[in-house]
Every structure is written in structure tokens, then in C-alpha cells.
PDB file of C-alpha atoms in Angstrom:
ATOM      1  CA  MET U 963       0.000   0.000   0.000  1.00 63.00           C
ATOM      2  CA  THR U 964       2.821   2.353   0.899  1.00 67.00           C
ATOM      3  CA  GLY U 965       4.424   1.705  -2.477  1.00 63.00           C
ATOM      4  CA  VAL U 966       1.209   2.622  -4.318  1.00 57.00           C
ATOM      5  CA  LEU U 967       0.918   5.883  -2.397  1.00 58.00           C
ATOM      6  CA  VAL U 968       4.525   6.738  -3.141  1.00 58.00           C
ATOM      7  CA  LEU U 969       3.940   6.002  -6.836  1.00 63.00           C
ATOM      8  CA  LEU U 970       0.830   8.189  -6.908  1.00 64.00           C
ATOM      9  CA  GLY U 971       2.734  10.962  -5.190  1.00 62.00           C
ATOM     10  CA  LEU U 972       5.486  10.801  -7.794  1.00 58.00           C
ATOM     11  CA  VAL U 973       2.925  10.933 -10.606  1.00 55.00           C
ATOM     12  CA  VAL U 974       1.271  14.017  -9.069  1.00 53.00           C
ATOM     13  CA  LEU U 975       4.654  15.716  -8.644  1.00 59.00           C
ATOM     14  CA  ALA U 976       5.560  14.920 -12.255  1.00 53.00           C
ATOM     15  CA  ILE U 977       2.300  16.433 -13.518  1.00 54.00           C
ATOM     16  CA  LEU U 978       2.786  19.561 -11.426  1.00 49.00           C
ATOM     17  CA  ALA U 979       6.372  19.902 -12.641  1.00 47.00           C
ATOM     18  CA  TRP U 980       5.201  19.526 -16.247  1.00 41.00           C
ATOM     19  CA  LEU U 981       2.505  22.195 -15.793  1.00 39.00           C
ATOM     20  CA  VAL U 982       5.005  24.598 -14.185  1.00 41.00           C
ATOM     21  CA  LEU U 983       7.488  23.938 -17.013  1.00 41.00           C
ATOM     22  CA  GLN U 984       4.793  24.591 -19.614  1.00 41.00           C
ATOM     23  CA  TRP U 985       3.856  27.831 -17.863  1.00 43.00           C
ATOM     24  CA  ILE U 986       7.493  28.927 -17.819  1.00 47.00           C
ATOM     25  CA  ILE U 987       8.335  28.060 -21.426  1.00 59.00           C
ATOM     26  CA  SER U 988       4.995  28.723 -23.132  1.00 78.00           C
ATOM     27  CA  PRO U 989       5.083  31.817 -25.380  1.00 88.00           C
ATOM     28  CA  PRO U 990       3.078  34.868 -24.289  1.00 92.00           C
ATOM     29  CA  LEU U 991       1.126  35.144 -27.581  1.00 94.00           C
ATOM     30  CA  SER U 992      -1.575  32.726 -28.673  1.00 93.00           C
ATOM     31  CA  GLY U 993      -3.528  32.275 -31.894  1.00 94.00           C
ATOM     32  CA  GLU U 994      -3.200  30.867 -35.393  1.00 95.00           C
ATOM     33  CA  ARG U 995       0.347  29.759 -36.178  1.00 96.00           C
ATOM     34  CA  TYR U 996       0.005  28.203 -39.653  1.00 97.00           C
ATOM     35  CA  HIS U 997      -1.112  29.488 -43.070  1.00 97.00           C
ATOM     36  CA  ASP U 998      -1.193  27.846 -46.515  1.00 96.00           C
ATOM     37  CA  TYR U 999      -1.406  30.302 -49.429  1.00 96.00           C
ATOM     38  CA  GLY U1000      -2.436  27.462 -51.753  1.00 92.00           C
ATOM     39  CA  ILE U1001      -1.401  27.299 -55.425  1.00 90.00           C
ATOM     40  CA  ILE U1002       0.166  30.505 -56.754  1.00 93.00           C
ATOM     41  CA  THR U1003       0.353  31.041 -60.524  1.00 91.00           C
ATOM     42  CA  LEU U1004       3.783  32.316 -61.553  1.00 90.00           C
ATOM     43  CA  ASP U1005       3.109  34.931 -64.235  1.00 86.00           C
ATOM     44  CA  GLU U1006       6.611  36.289 -63.696  1.00 85.00           C
ATOM     45  CA  ILE U1007       9.709  35.402 -61.707  1.00 84.00           C
ATOM     46  CA  PRO U1008       9.497  36.061 -58.823  1.00 90.00           C
ATOM     47  CA  THR U1009       5.777  36.168 -57.993  1.00 94.00           C
ATOM     48  CA  TYR U1010       4.559  37.345 -54.577  1.00 95.00           C
ATOM     49  CA  THR U1011       1.678  35.894 -52.615  1.00 96.00           C
ATOM     50  CA  SER U1012      -0.892  38.166 -51.023  1.00 96.00           C
ATOM     51  CA  ALA U1013      -0.099  39.318 -47.486  1.00 97.00           C
ATOM     52  CA  HIS U1014      -1.365  37.183 -44.606  1.00 97.00           C
ATOM     53  CA  ILE U1015      -1.838  38.640 -41.138  1.00 97.00           C
ATOM     54  CA  PHE U1016      -1.142  36.449 -38.113  1.00 97.00           C
ATOM     55  CA  ARG U1017      -3.213  37.932 -35.243  1.00 97.00           C
ATOM     56  CA  LEU U1018      -1.796  36.788 -31.907  1.00 96.00           C
ATOM     57  CA  GLU U1019      -3.279  37.699 -28.533  1.00 96.00           C
ATOM     58  CA  ASN U1020      -1.091  38.575 -25.546  1.00 95.00           C
ATOM     59  CA  THR U1021      -2.400  36.147 -22.909  1.00 92.00           C
ATOM     60  CA  SER U1022       0.515  36.541 -20.491  1.00 89.00           C
ATOM     61  CA  GLY U1023      -1.231  39.043 -18.250  1.00 90.00           C
ATOM     62  CA  GLU U1024       1.495  41.654 -18.729  1.00 92.00           C
ATOM     63  CA  SER U1025       3.033  43.785 -21.452  1.00 94.00           C
ATOM     64  CA  VAL U1026       5.252  41.886 -23.907  1.00 94.00           C
ATOM     65  CA  THR U1027       8.068  43.194 -26.113  1.00 95.00           C
ATOM     66  CA  ILE U1028       8.905  41.473 -29.390  1.00 95.00           C
ATOM     67  CA  ARG U1029      12.628  41.577 -30.159  1.00 95.00           C
ATOM     68  CA  LYS U1030      12.773  40.054 -33.634  1.00 95.00           C
ATOM     69  CA  VAL U1031      10.683  38.206 -36.205  1.00 96.00           C
ATOM     70  CA  ILE U1032      13.029  36.014 -38.254  1.00 96.00           C
ATOM     71  CA  PRO U1033      11.971  33.924 -41.309  1.00 96.00           C
ATOM     72  CA  SER U1034      13.908  30.735 -42.030  1.00 95.00           C
ATOM     73  CA  CYS U1035      14.489  31.570 -45.698  1.00 91.00           C
ATOM     74  CA  GLY U1036      14.665  34.492 -48.112  1.00 92.00           C
ATOM     75  CA  CYS U1037      11.388  33.368 -49.707  1.00 94.00           C
ATOM     76  CA  THR U1038       9.477  34.981 -46.822  1.00 96.00           C
ATOM     77  CA  GLU U1039       9.095  38.710 -46.101  1.00 96.00           C
ATOM     78  CA  ILE U1040       7.899  40.278 -42.862  1.00 96.00           C
ATOM     79  CA  ALA U1041       6.276  43.731 -42.787  1.00 96.00           C
ATOM     80  CA  PRO U1042       7.122  46.231 -39.999  1.00 95.00           C
ATOM     81  CA  PHE U1043       5.198  45.500 -36.780  1.00 95.00           C
ATOM     82  CA  GLU U1044       4.451  46.935 -33.325  1.00 95.00           C
ATOM     83  CA  LYS U1045       7.040  45.617 -30.881  1.00 95.00           C
ATOM     84  CA  THR U1046       5.224  46.324 -27.596  1.00 95.00           C
ATOM     85  CA  ILE U1047       1.992  44.411 -27.036  1.00 95.00           C
ATOM     86  CA  PRO U1048      -0.052  45.331 -23.924  1.00 95.00           C
ATOM     87  CA  ALA U1049      -1.733  42.673 -21.783  1.00 94.00           C
ATOM     88  CA  GLY U1050      -4.770  41.433 -23.679  1.00 94.00           C
ATOM     89  CA  GLY U1051      -3.624  43.240 -26.833  1.00 95.00           C
ATOM     90  CA  MET U1052      -3.132  41.800 -30.312  1.00 96.00           C
ATOM     91  CA  ALA U1053       0.123  41.445 -32.228  1.00 95.00           C
ATOM     92  CA  GLU U1054      -0.237  41.550 -36.019  1.00 96.00           C
ATOM     93  CA  ILE U1055       2.543  39.878 -38.006  1.00 96.00           C
ATOM     94  CA  VAL U1056       2.119  40.461 -41.752  1.00 97.00           C
ATOM     95  CA  VAL U1057       3.795  37.833 -43.945  1.00 97.00           C
ATOM     96  CA  ARG U1058       4.062  37.233 -47.683  1.00 97.00           C
ATOM     97  CA  MET U1059       6.064  34.720 -49.693  1.00 97.00           C
ATOM     98  CA  LYS U1060       8.194  35.212 -52.804  1.00 95.00           C
ATOM     99  CA  LEU U1061       8.059  32.275 -55.221  1.00 94.00           C
ATOM    100  CA  LYS U1062      10.679  31.662 -57.893  1.00 88.00           C
ATOM    101  CA  ARG U1063       9.969  28.113 -59.036  1.00 84.00           C
ATOM    102  CA  SER U1064       7.314  25.432 -59.398  1.00 84.00           C
ATOM    103  CA  VAL U1065       7.675  23.695 -56.052  1.00 85.00           C
ATOM    104  CA  ARG U1066       6.017  23.824 -52.654  1.00 88.00           C
ATOM    105  CA  GLU U1067       7.917  26.302 -50.495  1.00 92.00           C
ATOM    106  CA  LYS U1068       7.735  26.137 -46.699  1.00 94.00           C
ATOM    107  CA  ALA U1069       9.152  28.552 -44.157  1.00 96.00           C
ATOM    108  CA  ASP U1070       9.259  28.871 -40.375  1.00 97.00           C
ATOM    109  CA  ILE U1071       9.037  32.295 -38.732  1.00 97.00           C
ATOM    110  CA  THR U1072      10.602  32.613 -35.292  1.00 96.00           C
ATOM    111  CA  ILE U1073       9.344  35.339 -32.935  1.00 96.00           C
ATOM    112  CA  THR U1074      11.687  36.181 -30.048  1.00 95.00           C
ATOM    113  CA  PHE U1075      10.751  38.242 -26.962  1.00 94.00           C
ATOM    114  CA  GLU U1076      12.581  40.277 -24.336  1.00 91.00           C
ATOM    115  CA  ASP U1077      11.652  38.084 -21.333  1.00 84.00           C
ATOM    116  CA  SER U1078       9.760  35.106 -22.726  1.00 87.00           C
ATOM    117  CA  SER U1079      10.349  31.923 -24.678  1.00 88.00           C
ATOM    118  CA  PRO U1080      10.317  32.224 -28.497  1.00 92.00           C
ATOM    119  CA  MET U1081       7.522  30.884 -30.678  1.00 95.00           C
ATOM    120  CA  GLN U1082       7.222  29.798 -34.294  1.00 95.00           C
ATOM    121  CA  LEU U1083       4.808  30.438 -37.132  1.00 97.00           C
ATOM    122  CA  GLU U1084       4.699  28.438 -40.368  1.00 97.00           C
ATOM    123  CA  VAL U1085       3.714  29.360 -43.937  1.00 97.00           C
ATOM    124  CA  GLU U1086       3.744  27.486 -47.222  1.00 95.00           C
ATOM    125  CA  ALA U1087       2.701  27.940 -50.857  1.00 94.00           C
ATOM    126  CA  ALA U1088       2.910  25.966 -54.115  1.00 90.00           C
ATOM    127  CA  GLY U1089       4.126  27.741 -57.251  1.00 89.00           C
ATOM    128  CA  ARG U1090       3.064  26.787 -60.776  1.00 88.00           C
ATOM    129  CA  LEU U1091       4.183  28.380 -64.035  1.00 87.00           C
ATOM    130  CA  ALA U1092       1.369  30.218 -65.804  1.00 86.00           C
ATOM    131  CA  ASN U1093       2.821  29.021 -69.105  1.00 84.00           C
ATOM    132  CA  PRO U1094       4.081  25.416 -68.748  1.00 86.00           C
ATOM    133  CA  LEU U1095       6.227  25.707 -71.898  1.00 86.00           C
ATOM    134  CA  ILE U1096       9.926  26.265 -71.236  1.00 87.00           C
ATOM    135  CA  ILE U1097      12.199  27.221 -74.140  1.00 90.00           C
ATOM    136  CA  GLU U1098      16.007  27.346 -74.175  1.00 90.00           C
ATOM    137  CA  PRO U1099      17.536  29.393 -75.729  1.00 91.00           C
ATOM    138  CA  ARG U1100      14.895  32.106 -75.894  1.00 88.00           C
ATOM    139  CA  GLY U1101      16.323  33.651 -79.051  1.00 93.00           C
ATOM    140  CA  LEU U1102      18.254  32.539 -82.160  1.00 94.00           C
ATOM    141  CA  ARG U1103      20.776  34.448 -84.245  1.00 93.00           C
ATOM    142  CA  MET U1104      21.752  32.324 -87.237  1.00 94.00           C
ATOM    143  CA  GLN U1105      23.334  32.493 -90.664  1.00 92.00           C
ATOM    144  CA  PRO U1106      22.334  30.743 -93.939  1.00 93.00           C
ATOM    145  CA  GLY U1107      22.956  26.990 -93.907  1.00 93.00           C
ATOM    146  CA  GLN U1108      23.162  26.773 -90.124  1.00 94.00           C
ATOM    147  CA  VAL U1109      21.365  24.214 -87.911  1.00 95.00           C
ATOM    148  CA  ARG U1110      20.714  25.012 -84.236  1.00 94.00           C
ATOM    149  CA  PRO U1111      19.119  22.885 -81.465  1.00 95.00           C
ATOM    150  CA  VAL U1112      16.379  24.345 -79.270  1.00 94.00           C
ATOM    151  CA  THR U1113      15.186  22.614 -76.100  1.00 93.00           C
ATOM    152  CA  VAL U1114      11.420  22.617 -75.587  1.00 92.00           C
ATOM    153  CA  ALA U1115      10.195  21.400 -72.216  1.00 90.00           C
ATOM    154  CA  MET U1116       6.810  21.291 -70.545  1.00 89.00           C
ATOM    155  CA  GLU U1117       5.925  21.292 -66.872  1.00 88.00           C
ATOM    156  CA  THR U1118       3.248  18.719 -65.977  1.00 86.00           C
ATOM    157  CA  TRP U1119       1.151  17.934 -62.898  1.00 81.00           C
ATOM    158  CA  ASP U1120      -0.396  14.622 -63.936  1.00 77.00           C
ATOM    159  CA  ASP U1121       0.511  11.468 -65.849  1.00 74.00           C
ATOM    160  CA  GLN U1122      -1.661  12.087 -68.908  1.00 76.00           C
ATOM    161  CA  PRO U1123       0.022  11.762 -72.346  1.00 76.00           C
ATOM    162  CA  ARG U1124       0.862  15.059 -74.029  1.00 78.00           C
ATOM    163  CA  SER U1125       0.579  16.009 -77.690  1.00 84.00           C
ATOM    164  CA  MET U1126       3.541  17.767 -79.288  1.00 87.00           C
ATOM    165  CA  PRO U1127       3.374  21.557 -79.728  1.00 89.00           C
ATOM    166  CA  LYS U1128       2.592  23.052 -83.117  1.00 91.00           C
ATOM    167  CA  PHE U1129       5.119  25.382 -84.737  1.00 93.00           C
ATOM    168  CA  GLU U1130       4.501  28.391 -86.960  1.00 94.00           C
ATOM    169  CA  LEU U1131       7.674  29.024 -88.969  1.00 95.00           C
ATOM    170  CA  PRO U1132       8.974  31.915 -91.083  1.00 94.00           C
ATOM    171  CA  GLU U1133       9.101  31.188 -94.793  1.00 92.00           C
ATOM    172  CA  GLY U1134      11.992  28.897 -95.699  1.00 93.00           C
ATOM    173  CA  ILE U1135      12.814  27.871 -92.113  1.00 95.00           C
ATOM    174  CA  SER U1136      12.403  24.179 -91.279  1.00 94.00           C
ATOM    175  CA  ILE U1137      12.521  22.162 -88.062  1.00 93.00           C
ATOM    176  CA  LYS U1138      12.893  18.532 -87.032  1.00 91.00           C
ATOM    177  CA  THR U1139      10.777  17.541 -84.015  1.00 84.00           C
ATOM    178  CA  PRO U1140      11.155  14.259 -82.101  1.00 83.00           C
ATOM    179  CA  THR U1141       8.618  13.128 -79.516  1.00 88.00           C
ATOM    180  CA  TRP U1142       8.392  14.059 -75.832  1.00 89.00           C
ATOM    181  CA  LYS U1143      10.674  12.316 -73.379  1.00 90.00           C
ATOM    182  CA  ARG U1144       9.659  12.181 -69.716  1.00 88.00           C
ATOM    183  CA  VAL U1145      12.666  13.276 -67.683  1.00 87.00           C
ATOM    184  CA  ARG U1146      11.044  13.890 -64.299  1.00 85.00           C
ATOM    185  CA  VAL U1147       7.991  12.341 -62.662  1.00 84.00           C
ATOM    186  CA  GLY U1148       5.896  14.841 -60.760  1.00 80.00           C
ATOM    187  CA  ASN U1149       4.185  14.514 -57.407  1.00 78.00           C
ATOM    188  CA  ALA U1150       1.432  17.102 -56.940  1.00 74.00           C
ATOM    189  CA  ALA U1151       0.914  16.101 -53.298  1.00 73.00           C
ATOM    190  CA  LEU U1152       4.527  17.028 -52.565  1.00 72.00           C
ATOM    191  CA  GLY U1153       4.392  20.134 -54.770  1.00 71.00           C
ATOM    192  CA  LYS U1154       6.826  18.682 -57.314  1.00 78.00           C
ATOM    193  CA  SER U1155       6.153  19.147 -61.036  1.00 83.00           C
ATOM    194  CA  GLY U1156       6.915  16.598 -63.726  1.00 87.00           C
ATOM    195  CA  LEU U1157       8.865  17.485 -66.864  1.00 89.00           C
ATOM    196  CA  GLU U1158       8.551  16.426 -70.519  1.00 90.00           C
ATOM    197  CA  ARG U1159      11.352  17.459 -72.872  1.00 91.00           C
ATOM    198  CA  THR U1160      12.324  17.336 -76.519  1.00 92.00           C
ATOM    199  CA  THR U1161      14.963  18.992 -78.716  1.00 93.00           C
ATOM    200  CA  ILE U1162      14.023  20.495 -82.065  1.00 93.00           C
ATOM    201  CA  GLU U1163      16.520  21.301 -84.820  1.00 94.00           C
ATOM    202  CA  VAL U1164      16.046  24.632 -86.573  1.00 96.00           C
ATOM    203  CA  THR U1165      17.519  24.817 -90.090  1.00 96.00           C
ATOM    204  CA  VAL U1166      18.119  27.995 -92.096  1.00 95.00           C
ATOM    205  CA  PRO U1167      18.451  27.285 -95.867  1.00 94.00           C
ATOM    206  CA  GLU U1168      21.658  28.123 -97.698  1.00 92.00           C
ATOM    207  CA  ASP U1169      19.943  30.798 -99.818  1.00 92.00           C
ATOM    208  CA  ALA U1170      18.174  32.544 -96.917  1.00 91.00           C
ATOM    209  CA  GLN U1171      18.178  36.331 -96.933  1.00 91.00           C
ATOM    210  CA  PRO U1172      18.798  38.417 -93.798  1.00 92.00           C
ATOM    211  CA  MET U1173      15.599  38.841 -91.794  1.00 93.00           C
ATOM    212  CA  GLN U1174      14.081  39.329 -88.351  1.00 94.00           C
ATOM    213  CA  SER U1175      11.178  37.067 -87.505  1.00 95.00           C
ATOM    214  CA  SER U1176      10.115  34.505 -84.899  1.00 95.00           C
ATOM    215  CA  ILE U1177       9.133  30.884 -84.437  1.00 95.00           C
ATOM    216  CA  LYS U1178       5.817  30.420 -82.637  1.00 94.00           C
ATOM    217  CA  VAL U1179       5.534  27.419 -80.313  1.00 93.00           C
ATOM    218  CA  ILE U1180       1.858  26.633 -79.657  1.00 91.00           C
ATOM    219  CA  LEU U1181       0.534  24.118 -77.136  1.00 86.00           C
ATOM    220  CA  GLU U1182      -3.246  24.318 -76.648  1.00 82.00           C
ATOM    221  CA  ASP U1183      -3.815  27.901 -75.428  1.00 81.00           C
ATOM    222  CA  GLN U1184      -0.148  28.546 -74.571  1.00 84.00           C
ATOM    223  CA  VAL U1185       2.112  30.388 -77.021  1.00 88.00           C
ATOM    224  CA  VAL U1186       5.826  31.185 -76.799  1.00 90.00           C
ATOM    225  CA  ASP U1187       7.681  33.252 -79.432  1.00 92.00           C
ATOM    226  CA  ILE U1188      11.325  32.416 -80.192  1.00 94.00           C
ATOM    227  CA  PRO U1189      12.880  35.494 -81.850  1.00 95.00           C
ATOM    228  CA  LEU U1190      14.877  34.525 -84.949  1.00 95.00           C
ATOM    229  CA  VAL U1191      17.438  36.771 -86.638  1.00 95.00           C
ATOM    230  CA  VAL U1192      19.110  35.581 -89.867  1.00 94.00           C
ATOM    231  CA  VAL U1193      22.219  37.560 -90.781  1.00 92.00           C
ATOM    232  CA  ALA U1194      24.773  37.529 -93.573  1.00 86.00           C
ATOM    233  CA  PRO U1195      27.751  35.265 -92.688  1.00 78.00           C
ATOM    234  CA  ARG U1196      30.153  38.165 -92.105  1.00 70.00           C
ATOM    235  CA  GLU U1197      27.723  39.721 -89.598  1.00 58.00           C
ATOM    236  CA  TYR U1198      27.165  36.557 -87.592  1.00 53.00           C
ATOM    237  CA  GLN U1199      27.754  36.736 -83.844  1.00 59.00           C
ATOM    238  CA  PRO U1200      26.151  34.301 -81.363  1.00 57.00           C
ATOM    239  CA  ILE U1201      23.623  35.870 -79.018  1.00 55.00           C
ATOM    240  CA  GLN U1202      25.213  36.505 -75.646  1.00 57.00           C
ATOM    241  CA  ASP U1203      23.096  35.052 -72.834  1.00 50.00           C
ATOM    242  CA  ASP U1204      23.919  36.800 -69.553  1.00 51.00           C
ATOM    243  CA  ARG U1205      20.983  35.434 -67.600  1.00 45.00           C
ATOM    244  CA  ASN U1206      23.178  33.117 -65.530  1.00 42.00           C
ATOM    245  CA  LYS U1207      24.773  36.182 -63.937  1.00 44.00           C
ATOM    246  CA  ASN U1208      21.534  36.514 -61.995  1.00 40.00           C
ATOM    247  CA  LYS U1209      21.715  33.780 -59.390  1.00 40.00           C
ATOM    248  CA  THR U1210      17.980  33.808 -58.658  1.00 41.00           C
ATOM    249  CA  PHE U1211      15.932  30.985 -60.163  1.00 39.00           C
ATOM    250  CA  ASN U1212      15.082  31.325 -63.824  1.00 47.00           C
ATOM    251  CA  PRO U1213      12.674  28.633 -65.100  1.00 47.00           C
ATOM    252  CA  LEU U1214      14.105  29.086 -68.590  1.00 44.00           C
ATOM    253  CA  ASP U1215      17.627  28.200 -67.462  1.00 46.00           C
ATOM    254  CA  ARG U1216      18.861  24.961 -69.070  1.00 41.00           C
ATOM    255  CA  SER U1217      19.857  23.653 -65.626  1.00 44.00           C
ATOM    256  CA  GLY U1218      16.155  23.448 -64.844  1.00 45.00           C
ATOM    257  CA  LEU U1219      15.705  20.972 -67.698  1.00 44.00           C
ATOM    258  CA  GLN U1220      18.147  18.303 -66.535  1.00 45.00           C
ATOM    259  CA  GLU U1221      17.157  14.743 -65.765  1.00 43.00           C
ATOM    260  CA  THR U1222      17.311  13.673 -62.133  1.00 43.00           C
ATOM    261  CA  PRO U1223      19.993  11.014 -61.473  1.00 38.00           C
ATOM    262  CA  GLU U1224      17.533   8.354 -60.311  1.00 40.00           C
ATOM    263  CA  GLU U1225      15.481   8.742 -63.507  1.00 38.00           C
TER     264      GLU U1225
END
């Protein structure tokens, strides 16, 4: 009997210690801590989500001072906020995300206080390209008789077969188009897009005259123009592509079209 009483006493002490510990370490603000922006269409790179306001009530019974609000990655931006929150008052933390690619981005936001334990918020969003067609290079400068490859890729979110794009060509220009090759299997639940890819060969005839035109790539209601400049041989200079100097994600970068090792 004595042993049972001792055991019960230890259990009660453990519960009390746990409650005291929770009271000591629990953050002073309470309220919603998670927000999903859903699927964001990327009309340009980067694309920003709308702003979301986390409204957190000061339930500590005394005034609280916020020291910092720190996101875990550069994809998340925090608007200026009131640092001193009176007892019973509301803190408003305004957050938006910056999306640069077709994946699901997640970020933690840590709030630190002057005299209290920190707390975390969480946000996430899934980016999808408005136009699933990806072309590399985005422009051609060629001379008569030349043949140049162009990579055409398409972002996908399901396993349905895809028809090849249609091409509207300037007079005299010809292309060779193989079929799609699946180079990455997507997983919509994980926010990961699939990728189909092919390489077309653009041929300028030997007797072509200098011109400025474009090749239209058409897939259903999506259209991408590839500017095409044909110059006399003595004027030929390859187009300089300086986009890689910008280290932010560019969905048209060839590195985004590579096969994954396991596939």
C-alpha cells in the first residue's frame, strides 16, 4: 500500500512539474500559427503571394516586447510590426512569400521576446508556371545553312500523355521535331512538377536572306515566341546570354531541364 501511495505521489509531482514547465516556457502570444497560401500562378519570376496577417493575442497578463521576427528563408518577407503588445492586446505579423519556381515552399518564422520563450509560425505555398512551356535558348541568331538545337520542355502535374506543340515558322525555315521524353515524374501532393522534354533542330536554308522574324511554339492555349534573326555570314555573332549572372531561379535556365539522377 505504501508503495502505491509513493507512486501516486510521484505521478502528481511529475504532472505539477510539467505544468510549471509549460507555464514557464509557453510563449506569451496565442492564436493561429500556420497558413497555406495554396497554389500561386507564376506569371513572372518572382511572384509574390498576397499578405497574410497572423493575429496573436497577448495572454501573459502583462506587457510583452517582441525583439525580432526572423523567417527561415529568403522566400518569406515580414512587414514592420508593433514591438510592444499590452496585456490582452493583439500582435499583427504580416507575412508574404516570394516564389521563384514550381515547387512547394515552406518557411518557419521565429518570434523572439525580451523576457519570454520564443515561438514559431509556419507558412507554405505551391508555385506553378502560368505558361508550362519552357524554351532554351529564348532567341536565335543564325546564318544561312546553319542548324541550331532548341530545347522545348513542358511542366506537368499529372501522368496524362501530351501532344507535341505546333510550330509556326517563317518562310523557308524548317525544323525537325522528335517526340516528348519524360525526364522527371511529378508529385502534386509534394508540390513537385513533372517534366517532358524534346529537342528540335532549326535549319536555315543556304539561300536565306537576312531577316528578323520569330518561331511560334503553340501548345493548346499557350504560345511562346522564339525570336529569330538571320544575318549575312560576315555579320554573324552568337547571341550573348547573360541570364546566368543573376543567381535567382530562372525557369528558362537549361539547368532546370536536366534529368534527375535516379530517372
